[in-house]
Amino acid sequence: GYEGSTDVIVYGVPAEMVADEVVGPRGFSYADPATSAMPVLVSRYFIDLFNLGLAEGQGLPKLSDRAVVGRRFDLFLGRSLLQLDDRPDRAPKVPCEIVGLTQNPSLLGLVAPIEYVRRFNRWYHGAKADEKYVQVHVVLVSPEDRQTVAEHLETWGFQVEGERERGQRLRLLVNGAAVILLLFGLAVLAMAGVIIVNTFALIMQERRGEIGLLRAVGATRGEAMGLLLAESALVGLAGGIVGSGFASVAARVGNEALAQWLPSLPIAPDRWLYESVLLLAFCVALAAWGSALSAAPMLWRSVRRWPADLLRES
């Protein structure tokens, strides 16, 4: 079998708050810890993290809801792996039984009936320990009342945190990451433009005779410029088709592989890598236009020169 230990926070909540998430036969009621195991809920996000990280990396069996509910373990009060205020001589063992999983992101730890937590605090801090609450959960009858209730709570000194606030913070992080990736992409695009300019500068040095001959047989500057721009655009178009096609195939293969390798997570997106025909077409067009625009200054400087000078230098 497998055995492990970790530090964990225990939240005490009223039974009504998690009644819909309790599935074990033990229920979520208080009983003497000396005669009955303490019922607890475990955060579903911990199960997802275990399946995605430790189980995948160490080759351990993954956990399902059925495999978790009903399992028992021991909780040692006052003992920590970090040995912060550790009291090995005062660490009673509390048997626990998992009676369900909670999806509440505010309860990342163990969730136990509040009567147990009150008893543990009295044991740990003494009989005169103050009863402190770290969170207040408010259930709204109508979502339309949220703003009004939040304003009242803030006037009382509470810091409101709900799905919307967590979503806004997550959105801010995602937007920040997107901006960083965008700046990185623009830097790569600028470097590609510089490389294209240098490449066409070398090409024009080698093809001065061809440009001079083209001008000598009657081609105007505009005609020569258009022909050379079309050539550079075709080079960019070919590169865009190859690069974008490879990226599209890699994204599709990556999505299929990730869908098979990664477990199903409630917070996971439907597709990890974005696929779109419009994006593919945009990348191809951008490659063609970028190649033509990057080469335009060098081409224009070459076609402006006298044909005789170009032929003589070649």
mmCIF file of C-alpha atoms in Angstrom:
data_model
loop_
_atom_site.group_PDB
_atom_site.id
_atom_site.type_symbol
_atom_site.label_atom_id
_atom_site.label_comp_id
_atom_site.label_asym_id
_atom_site.label_seq_id
_atom_site.Cartn_x
_atom_site.Cartn_y
_atom_site.Cartn_z
ATOM 1 C CA GLY A 1 0.000 0.000 0.000
ATOM 2 C CA TYR A 2 0.864 3.668 -0.045
ATOM 3 C CA GLU A 3 1.339 5.936 2.940
ATOM 4 C CA GLY A 4 1.885 9.683 3.082
ATOM 5 C CA SER A 5 1.506 12.722 5.302
ATOM 6 C CA THR A 6 1.023 16.441 4.793
ATOM 7 C CA ASP A 7 0.024 19.596 6.607
ATOM 8 C CA VAL A 8 -3.581 20.646 6.173
ATOM 9 C CA ILE A 9 -5.978 23.365 7.281
ATOM 10 C CA VAL A 10 -9.239 22.277 8.895
ATOM 11 C CA TYR A 11 -12.287 24.471 8.327
ATOM 12 C CA GLY A 12 -15.266 24.178 10.633
ATOM 13 C CA VAL A 13 -18.581 24.816 8.882
ATOM 14 C CA PRO A 14 -22.243 24.253 9.737
ATOM 15 C CA ALA A 15 -23.770 21.131 8.254
ATOM 16 C CA GLU A 16 -26.305 23.152 6.240
ATOM 17 C CA MET A 17 -23.536 24.771 4.206
ATOM 18 C CA VAL A 18 -22.267 21.509 2.678
ATOM 19 C CA ALA A 19 -25.387 19.350 2.893
ATOM 20 C CA ASP A 20 -25.578 18.927 -0.902
ATOM 21 C CA GLU A 21 -21.992 17.638 -1.107
ATOM 22 C CA VAL A 22 -22.184 14.974 1.616
ATOM 23 C CA VAL A 23 -22.623 11.517 0.079
ATOM 24 C CA GLY A 24 -21.141 9.149 2.652
ATOM 25 C CA PRO A 25 -23.384 7.109 4.973
ATOM 26 C CA ARG A 26 -21.649 8.632 7.998
ATOM 27 C CA GLY A 27 -23.335 11.976 7.373
ATOM 28 C CA PHE A 28 -21.956 15.314 8.557
ATOM 29 C CA SER A 29 -22.938 15.433 12.210
ATOM 30 C CA TYR A 30 -20.948 15.693 15.412
ATOM 31 C CA ALA A 31 -20.155 12.615 17.481
ATOM 32 C CA ASP A 32 -17.647 11.857 20.207
ATOM 33 C CA PRO A 33 -14.219 11.455 18.483
ATOM 34 C CA ALA A 34 -13.397 8.675 20.934
ATOM 35 C CA THR A 35 -16.198 6.496 19.592
ATOM 36 C CA SER A 36 -16.699 7.637 15.989
ATOM 37 C CA ALA A 37 -14.550 8.955 13.141
ATOM 38 C CA MET A 38 -14.841 12.652 12.348
ATOM 39 C CA PRO A 39 -16.653 13.219 9.019
ATOM 40 C CA VAL A 40 -14.712 15.473 6.648
ATOM 41 C CA LEU A 41 -15.005 16.815 3.129
ATOM 42 C CA VAL A 42 -11.926 17.085 0.908
ATOM 43 C CA SER A 43 -11.448 19.764 -1.738
ATOM 44 C CA ARG A 44 -11.977 18.363 -5.219
ATOM 45 C CA TYR A 45 -9.131 20.558 -6.455
ATOM 46 C CA PHE A 46 -6.692 18.537 -4.340
ATOM 47 C CA ILE A 47 -7.867 15.363 -6.052
ATOM 48 C CA ASP A 48 -7.332 16.979 -9.449
ATOM 49 C CA LEU A 49 -3.850 18.139 -8.463
ATOM 50 C CA PHE A 50 -2.955 14.662 -7.201
ATOM 51 C CA ASN A 51 -4.176 12.967 -10.370
ATOM 52 C CA LEU A 52 -2.492 15.510 -12.634
ATOM 53 C CA GLY A 53 0.803 15.867 -10.781
ATOM 54 C CA LEU A 54 1.839 13.172 -8.342
ATOM 55 C CA ALA A 55 -0.027 10.262 -9.907
ATOM 56 C CA GLU A 56 1.193 11.081 -13.420
ATOM 57 C CA GLY A 57 4.774 11.770 -12.346
ATOM 58 C CA GLN A 58 5.229 8.851 -9.941
ATOM 59 C CA GLY A 59 3.101 6.272 -11.715
ATOM 60 C CA LEU A 60 0.601 6.061 -8.852
ATOM 61 C CA PRO A 61 -3.022 5.008 -9.326
ATOM 62 C CA LYS A 62 -5.392 7.903 -9.908
ATOM 63 C CA LEU A 63 -8.239 8.650 -7.539
ATOM 64 C CA SER A 64 -11.917 8.705 -8.463
ATOM 65 C CA ASP A 65 -14.799 10.016 -6.364
ATOM 66 C CA ARG A 66 -15.811 6.490 -5.427
ATOM 67 C CA ALA A 67 -12.260 5.624 -4.397
ATOM 68 C CA VAL A 68 -11.961 8.672 -2.136
ATOM 69 C CA VAL A 69 -15.329 8.702 -0.362
ATOM 70 C CA GLY A 70 -15.344 6.330 2.596
ATOM 71 C CA ARG A 71 -11.588 6.262 3.107
ATOM 72 C CA ARG A 72 -10.236 6.803 6.600
ATOM 73 C CA PHE A 73 -7.081 8.499 7.819
ATOM 74 C CA ASP A 74 -5.662 9.959 11.028
ATOM 75 C CA LEU A 75 -5.401 13.671 11.775
ATOM 76 C CA PHE A 76 -2.715 14.684 14.308
ATOM 77 C CA LEU A 77 -3.536 17.988 15.970
ATOM 78 C CA GLY A 78 -0.684 20.372 16.706
ATOM 79 C CA ARG A 79 1.902 18.479 14.643
ATOM 80 C CA SER A 80 3.508 19.943 11.508
ATOM 81 C CA LEU A 81 6.028 18.766 8.933
ATOM 82 C CA LEU A 82 7.623 22.226 9.217
ATOM 83 C CA GLN A 83 7.882 21.873 13.015
ATOM 84 C CA LEU A 84 6.393 25.317 13.592
ATOM 85 C CA ASP A 85 5.174 25.401 17.188
ATOM 86 C CA ASP A 86 5.277 21.608 17.070
ATOM 87 C CA ARG A 87 3.984 19.796 20.132
ATOM 88 C CA PRO A 88 4.730 16.078 19.737
ATOM 89 C CA ASP A 89 3.796 15.485 23.354
ATOM 90 C CA ARG A 90 0.385 17.057 22.760
ATOM 91 C CA ALA A 91 -0.709 15.694 19.406
ATOM 92 C CA PRO A 92 -3.870 13.651 19.823
ATOM 93 C CA LYS A 93 -4.824 11.429 16.930
ATOM 94 C CA VAL A 94 -8.272 12.058 15.480
ATOM 95 C CA PRO A 95 -9.650 9.361 13.135
ATOM 96 C CA CYS A 96 -11.358 10.885 10.088
ATOM 97 C CA GLU A 97 -13.642 9.546 7.381
ATOM 98 C CA ILE A 98 -14.140 11.235 4.000
ATOM 99 C CA VAL A 99 -17.858 11.680 3.362
ATOM 100 C CA GLY A 100 -17.707 13.781 0.196
ATOM 101 C CA LEU A 101 -15.839 16.244 -2.004
ATOM 102 C CA THR A 102 -16.387 19.989 -2.069
ATOM 103 C CA GLN A 103 -15.999 22.267 -5.075
ATOM 104 C CA ASN A 104 -15.975 25.429 -2.968
ATOM 105 C CA PRO A 105 -12.637 27.122 -3.838
ATOM 106 C CA SER A 106 -12.651 28.947 -0.497
ATOM 107 C CA LEU A 107 -12.362 25.667 1.414
ATOM 108 C CA LEU A 108 -8.972 24.364 0.280
ATOM 109 C CA GLY A 109 -8.284 21.841 3.003
ATOM 110 C CA LEU A 110 -10.402 19.616 5.207
ATOM 111 C CA VAL A 111 -13.972 20.623 5.989
ATOM 112 C CA ALA A 112 -15.352 19.324 9.283
ATOM 113 C CA PRO A 113 -18.453 20.049 11.371
ATOM 114 C CA ILE A 114 -17.936 23.277 13.268
ATOM 115 C CA GLU A 115 -18.453 21.542 16.629
ATOM 116 C CA TYR A 116 -15.220 19.574 16.129
ATOM 117 C CA VAL A 117 -13.203 22.689 15.319
ATOM 118 C CA ARG A 118 -14.531 24.487 18.385
ATOM 119 C CA ARG A 119 -13.450 21.540 20.516
ATOM 120 C CA PHE A 120 -9.996 21.432 18.896
ATOM 121 C CA ASN A 121 -9.457 25.160 19.470
ATOM 122 C CA ARG A 122 -10.394 24.810 23.128
ATOM 123 C CA TRP A 123 -7.972 21.923 23.449
ATOM 124 C CA TYR A 124 -5.133 23.728 21.691
ATOM 125 C CA HIS A 125 -5.568 27.291 22.985
ATOM 126 C CA GLY A 126 -7.237 26.609 26.311
ATOM 127 C CA ALA A 127 -10.748 26.813 27.665
ATOM 128 C CA LYS A 128 -10.775 30.604 27.381
ATOM 129 C CA ALA A 129 -9.845 30.634 23.706
ATOM 130 C CA ASP A 130 -11.759 33.184 21.699
ATOM 131 C CA GLU A 131 -14.073 31.830 19.049
ATOM 132 C CA LYS A 132 -12.745 33.318 15.813
ATOM 133 C CA TYR A 133 -14.259 33.056 12.366
ATOM 134 C CA VAL A 134 -12.052 33.415 9.290
ATOM 135 C CA GLN A 135 -14.806 33.486 6.664
ATOM 136 C CA VAL A 136 -18.458 34.345 6.382
ATOM 137 C CA HIS A 137 -20.365 32.652 3.564
ATOM 138 C CA VAL A 138 -23.426 34.471 2.286
ATOM 139 C CA VAL A 139 -25.961 32.700 0.067
ATOM 140 C CA LEU A 140 -28.041 35.089 -2.037
ATOM 141 C CA VAL A 141 -31.668 34.460 -2.859
ATOM 142 C CA SER A 142 -31.256 36.331 -6.144
ATOM 143 C CA PRO A 143 -28.010 37.124 -8.026
ATOM 144 C CA GLU A 144 -29.416 40.588 -8.729
ATOM 145 C CA ASP A 145 -28.939 41.493 -5.049
ATOM 146 C CA ARG A 146 -25.225 40.748 -5.102
ATOM 147 C CA GLN A 147 -23.976 44.307 -5.594
ATOM 148 C CA THR A 148 -26.201 45.694 -2.842
ATOM 149 C CA VAL A 149 -25.216 42.974 -0.377
ATOM 150 C CA ALA A 150 -21.518 43.370 -1.231
ATOM 151 C CA GLU A 151 -21.672 47.115 -0.557
ATOM 152 C CA HIS A 152 -23.303 46.530 2.830
ATOM 153 C CA LEU A 153 -20.708 43.905 3.766
ATOM 154 C CA GLU A 154 -17.848 46.230 2.831
ATOM 155 C CA THR A 155 -19.292 48.998 5.020
ATOM 156 C CA TRP A 156 -19.142 46.521 7.924
ATOM 157 C CA GLY A 157 -15.441 45.934 7.312
ATOM 158 C CA PHE A 158 -15.649 42.637 5.404
ATOM 159 C CA GLN A 159 -13.602 41.915 2.302
ATOM 160 C CA VAL A 160 -15.966 40.475 -0.268
ATOM 161 C CA GLU A 161 -14.644 37.546 -2.247
ATOM 162 C CA GLY A 162 -16.799 35.465 -4.522
ATOM 163 C CA GLU A 163 -16.770 33.713 -7.852
ATOM 164 C CA ARG A 164 -16.759 37.058 -9.636
ATOM 165 C CA GLU A 165 -13.736 38.387 -7.723
ATOM 166 C CA ARG A 166 -11.820 35.158 -8.205
ATOM 167 C CA GLY A 167 -12.779 35.194 -11.865
ATOM 168 C CA GLN A 168 -11.556 38.769 -12.215
ATOM 169 C CA ARG A 169 -8.202 37.925 -10.630
ATOM 170 C CA LEU A 170 -7.850 34.871 -12.828
ATOM 171 C CA ARG A 171 -8.807 36.940 -15.868
ATOM 172 C CA LEU A 172 -6.202 39.527 -14.898
ATOM 173 C CA LEU A 173 -3.520 36.854 -14.666
ATOM 174 C CA VAL A 174 -4.541 35.363 -17.998
ATOM 175 C CA ASN A 175 -4.574 38.796 -19.645
ATOM 176 C CA GLY A 176 -1.143 39.555 -18.206
ATOM 177 C CA ALA A 177 0.229 36.292 -19.560
ATOM 178 C CA ALA A 178 -1.392 37.028 -22.925
ATOM 179 C CA VAL A 179 0.241 40.476 -23.044
ATOM 180 C CA ILE A 180 3.645 38.964 -22.262
ATOM 181 C CA LEU A 181 3.197 36.367 -24.997
ATOM 182 C CA LEU A 182 2.028 39.095 -27.387
ATOM 183 C CA LEU A 183 5.133 41.185 -26.678
ATOM 184 C CA PHE A 184 7.290 38.112 -27.184
ATOM 185 C CA GLY A 185 5.545 37.420 -30.487
ATOM 186 C CA LEU A 186 6.042 41.015 -31.622
ATOM 187 C CA ALA A 187 9.728 40.780 -30.733
ATOM 188 C CA VAL A 188 10.042 37.596 -32.786
ATOM 189 C CA LEU A 189 8.179 39.289 -35.649
ATOM 190 C CA ALA A 190 10.539 42.282 -35.505
ATOM 191 C CA MET A 191 13.559 39.967 -35.556
ATOM 192 C CA ALA A 192 12.082 38.152 -38.547
ATOM 193 C CA GLY A 193 11.657 41.500 -40.327
ATOM 194 C CA VAL A 194 15.301 42.396 -39.698
ATOM 195 C CA ILE A 195 16.426 39.006 -40.996
ATOM 196 C CA ILE A 196 14.306 39.437 -44.132
ATOM 197 C CA VAL A 197 15.778 42.910 -44.760
ATOM 198 C CA ASN A 198 19.333 41.600 -44.399
ATOM 199 C CA THR A 199 18.578 38.607 -46.610
ATOM 200 C CA PHE A 200 17.122 40.715 -49.407
ATOM 201 C CA ALA A 201 20.007 43.172 -49.089
ATOM 202 C CA LEU A 202 22.390 40.322 -49.886
ATOM 203 C CA ILE A 203 20.116 39.105 -52.675
ATOM 204 C CA MET A 204 20.012 42.559 -54.258
ATOM 205 C CA GLN A 205 23.808 42.712 -54.132
ATOM 206 C CA GLU A 206 23.982 39.481 -56.129
ATOM 207 C CA ARG A 207 21.172 40.405 -58.548
ATOM 208 C CA ARG A 208 22.229 43.919 -59.467
ATOM 209 C CA GLY A 209 22.998 42.771 -62.982
ATOM 210 C CA GLU A 210 19.525 41.246 -63.425
ATOM 211 C CA ILE A 211 17.847 44.430 -62.212
ATOM 212 C CA GLY A 212 20.043 46.571 -64.467
ATOM 213 C CA LEU A 213 19.289 44.344 -67.466
ATOM 214 C CA LEU A 214 15.572 44.456 -66.688
ATOM 215 C CA ARG A 215 15.667 48.255 -66.598
ATOM 216 C CA ALA A 216 17.827 48.401 -69.726
ATOM 217 C CA VAL A 217 15.308 46.482 -71.860
ATOM 218 C CA GLY A 218 12.567 48.982 -71.000
ATOM 219 C CA ALA A 219 11.063 48.025 -67.639
ATOM 220 C CA THR A 220 10.064 51.019 -65.559
ATOM 221 C CA ARG A 221 10.925 51.422 -61.926
ATOM 222 C CA GLY A 222 7.336 50.597 -60.973
ATOM 223 C CA GLU A 223 7.297 47.441 -63.099
ATOM 224 C CA ALA A 224 10.627 46.249 -61.725
ATOM 225 C CA MET A 225 9.524 47.079 -58.200
ATOM 226 C CA GLY A 226 6.229 45.218 -58.639
ATOM 227 C CA LEU A 227 7.949 42.143 -60.039
ATOM 228 C CA LEU A 228 10.462 41.976 -57.203
ATOM 229 C CA LEU A 229 7.788 42.631 -54.559
ATOM 230 C CA ALA A 230 5.678 39.808 -55.989
ATOM 231 C CA GLU A 231 8.689 37.525 -55.797
ATOM 232 C CA SER A 232 9.354 38.418 -52.149
ATOM 233 C CA ALA A 233 5.653 38.003 -51.322
ATOM 234 C CA LEU A 234 5.670 34.523 -52.873
ATOM 235 C CA VAL A 235 8.688 33.598 -50.765
ATOM 236 C CA GLY A 236 6.859 34.783 -47.641
ATOM 237 C CA LEU A 237 3.673 33.008 -48.736
ATOM 238 C CA ALA A 238 5.500 29.705 -49.124
ATOM 239 C CA GLY A 239 7.142 30.108 -45.734
ATOM 240 C CA GLY A 240 3.821 31.062 -44.140
ATOM 241 C CA ILE A 241 2.048 28.025 -45.574
ATOM 242 C CA VAL A 242 4.759 25.663 -44.363
ATOM 243 C CA GLY A 243 5.094 27.244 -40.913
ATOM 244 C CA SER A 244 1.380 27.761 -40.258
ATOM 245 C CA GLY A 245 0.524 24.303 -41.547
ATOM 246 C CA PHE A 246 3.102 22.727 -39.274
ATOM 247 C CA ALA A 247 1.825 24.760 -36.304
ATOM 248 C CA SER A 248 -1.786 23.760 -37.032
ATOM 249 C CA VAL A 249 -0.915 20.067 -37.233
ATOM 250 C CA ALA A 250 1.186 20.323 -34.065
ATOM 251 C CA ALA A 251 -1.694 22.034 -32.222
ATOM 252 C CA ARG A 252 -4.162 19.343 -33.247
ATOM 253 C CA VAL A 253 -1.820 16.512 -32.317
ATOM 254 C CA GLY A 254 -1.006 18.276 -29.035
ATOM 255 C CA ASN A 255 -4.687 18.683 -28.133
ATOM 256 C CA GLU A 256 -5.385 15.018 -28.815
ATOM 257 C CA ALA A 257 -2.347 13.920 -26.812
ATOM 258 C CA LEU A 258 -3.197 16.178 -23.866
ATOM 259 C CA ALA A 259 -6.804 14.951 -23.902
ATOM 260 C CA GLN A 260 -5.530 11.378 -23.531
ATOM 261 C CA TRP A 261 -2.740 12.015 -21.049
ATOM 262 C CA LEU A 262 -4.372 14.544 -18.717
ATOM 263 C CA PRO A 263 -7.296 13.626 -16.458
ATOM 264 C CA SER A 264 -10.621 15.386 -16.780
ATOM 265 C CA LEU A 265 -10.451 18.555 -14.678
ATOM 266 C CA PRO A 266 -13.321 20.944 -13.931
ATOM 267 C CA ILE A 267 -10.985 23.916 -14.425
ATOM 268 C CA ALA A 268 -9.381 22.614 -17.612
ATOM 269 C CA PRO A 269 -10.223 24.232 -20.970
ATOM 270 C CA ASP A 270 -11.804 22.271 -23.793
ATOM 271 C CA ARG A 271 -8.696 22.820 -25.926
ATOM 272 C CA TRP A 272 -5.255 23.575 -24.562
ATOM 273 C CA LEU A 273 -3.932 24.776 -27.936
ATOM 274 C CA TYR A 274 -6.022 27.094 -30.103
ATOM 275 C CA GLU A 275 -6.986 25.901 -33.583
ATOM 276 C CA SER A 276 -8.706 28.063 -36.196
ATOM 277 C CA VAL A 277 -8.857 28.227 -39.976
ATOM 278 C CA LEU A 278 -9.083 32.014 -39.772
ATOM 279 C CA LEU A 279 -5.940 32.134 -37.639
ATOM 280 C CA LEU A 280 -4.158 29.904 -40.151
ATOM 281 C CA ALA A 281 -5.183 32.175 -43.034
ATOM 282 C CA PHE A 282 -4.148 35.279 -41.079
ATOM 283 C CA CYS A 283 -0.692 33.848 -40.365
ATOM 284 C CA VAL A 284 -0.166 32.959 -44.025
ATOM 285 C CA ALA A 285 -1.262 36.429 -45.147
ATOM 286 C CA LEU A 286 0.901 38.063 -42.480
ATOM 287 C CA ALA A 287 3.939 36.119 -43.666
ATOM 288 C CA ALA A 288 3.379 37.213 -47.278
ATOM 289 C CA TRP A 289 2.748 40.864 -46.422
ATOM 290 C CA GLY A 290 5.569 40.941 -43.887
ATOM 291 C CA SER A 291 8.045 39.579 -46.394
ATOM 292 C CA ALA A 292 7.002 42.077 -49.071
ATOM 293 C CA LEU A 293 7.007 45.093 -46.741
ATOM 294 C CA SER A 294 10.337 44.150 -45.174
ATOM 295 C CA ALA A 295 11.973 43.814 -48.589
ATOM 296 C CA ALA A 296 10.382 46.961 -50.069
ATOM 297 C CA PRO A 297 13.022 49.502 -48.850
ATOM 298 C CA MET A 298 15.938 47.510 -50.263
ATOM 299 C CA LEU A 299 14.113 46.832 -53.514
ATOM 300 C CA TRP A 300 13.207 50.476 -54.002
ATOM 301 C CA ARG A 301 16.779 51.594 -53.381
ATOM 302 C CA SER A 302 18.008 49.141 -56.008
ATOM 303 C CA VAL A 303 15.494 49.956 -58.763
ATOM 304 C CA ARG A 304 16.097 53.714 -58.346
ATOM 305 C CA ARG A 305 19.697 53.419 -59.510
ATOM 306 C CA TRP A 306 20.748 53.892 -63.126
ATOM 307 C CA PRO A 307 20.767 50.630 -65.134
ATOM 308 C CA ALA A 308 24.303 51.328 -66.373
ATOM 309 C CA ASP A 309 25.622 51.585 -62.816
ATOM 310 C CA LEU A 310 23.944 48.303 -61.867
ATOM 311 C CA LEU A 311 25.368 46.500 -64.916
ATOM 312 C CA ARG A 312 28.848 47.902 -64.338
ATOM 313 C CA GLU A 313 28.906 46.907 -60.642
ATOM 314 C CA SER A 314 27.709 43.396 -61.439
#
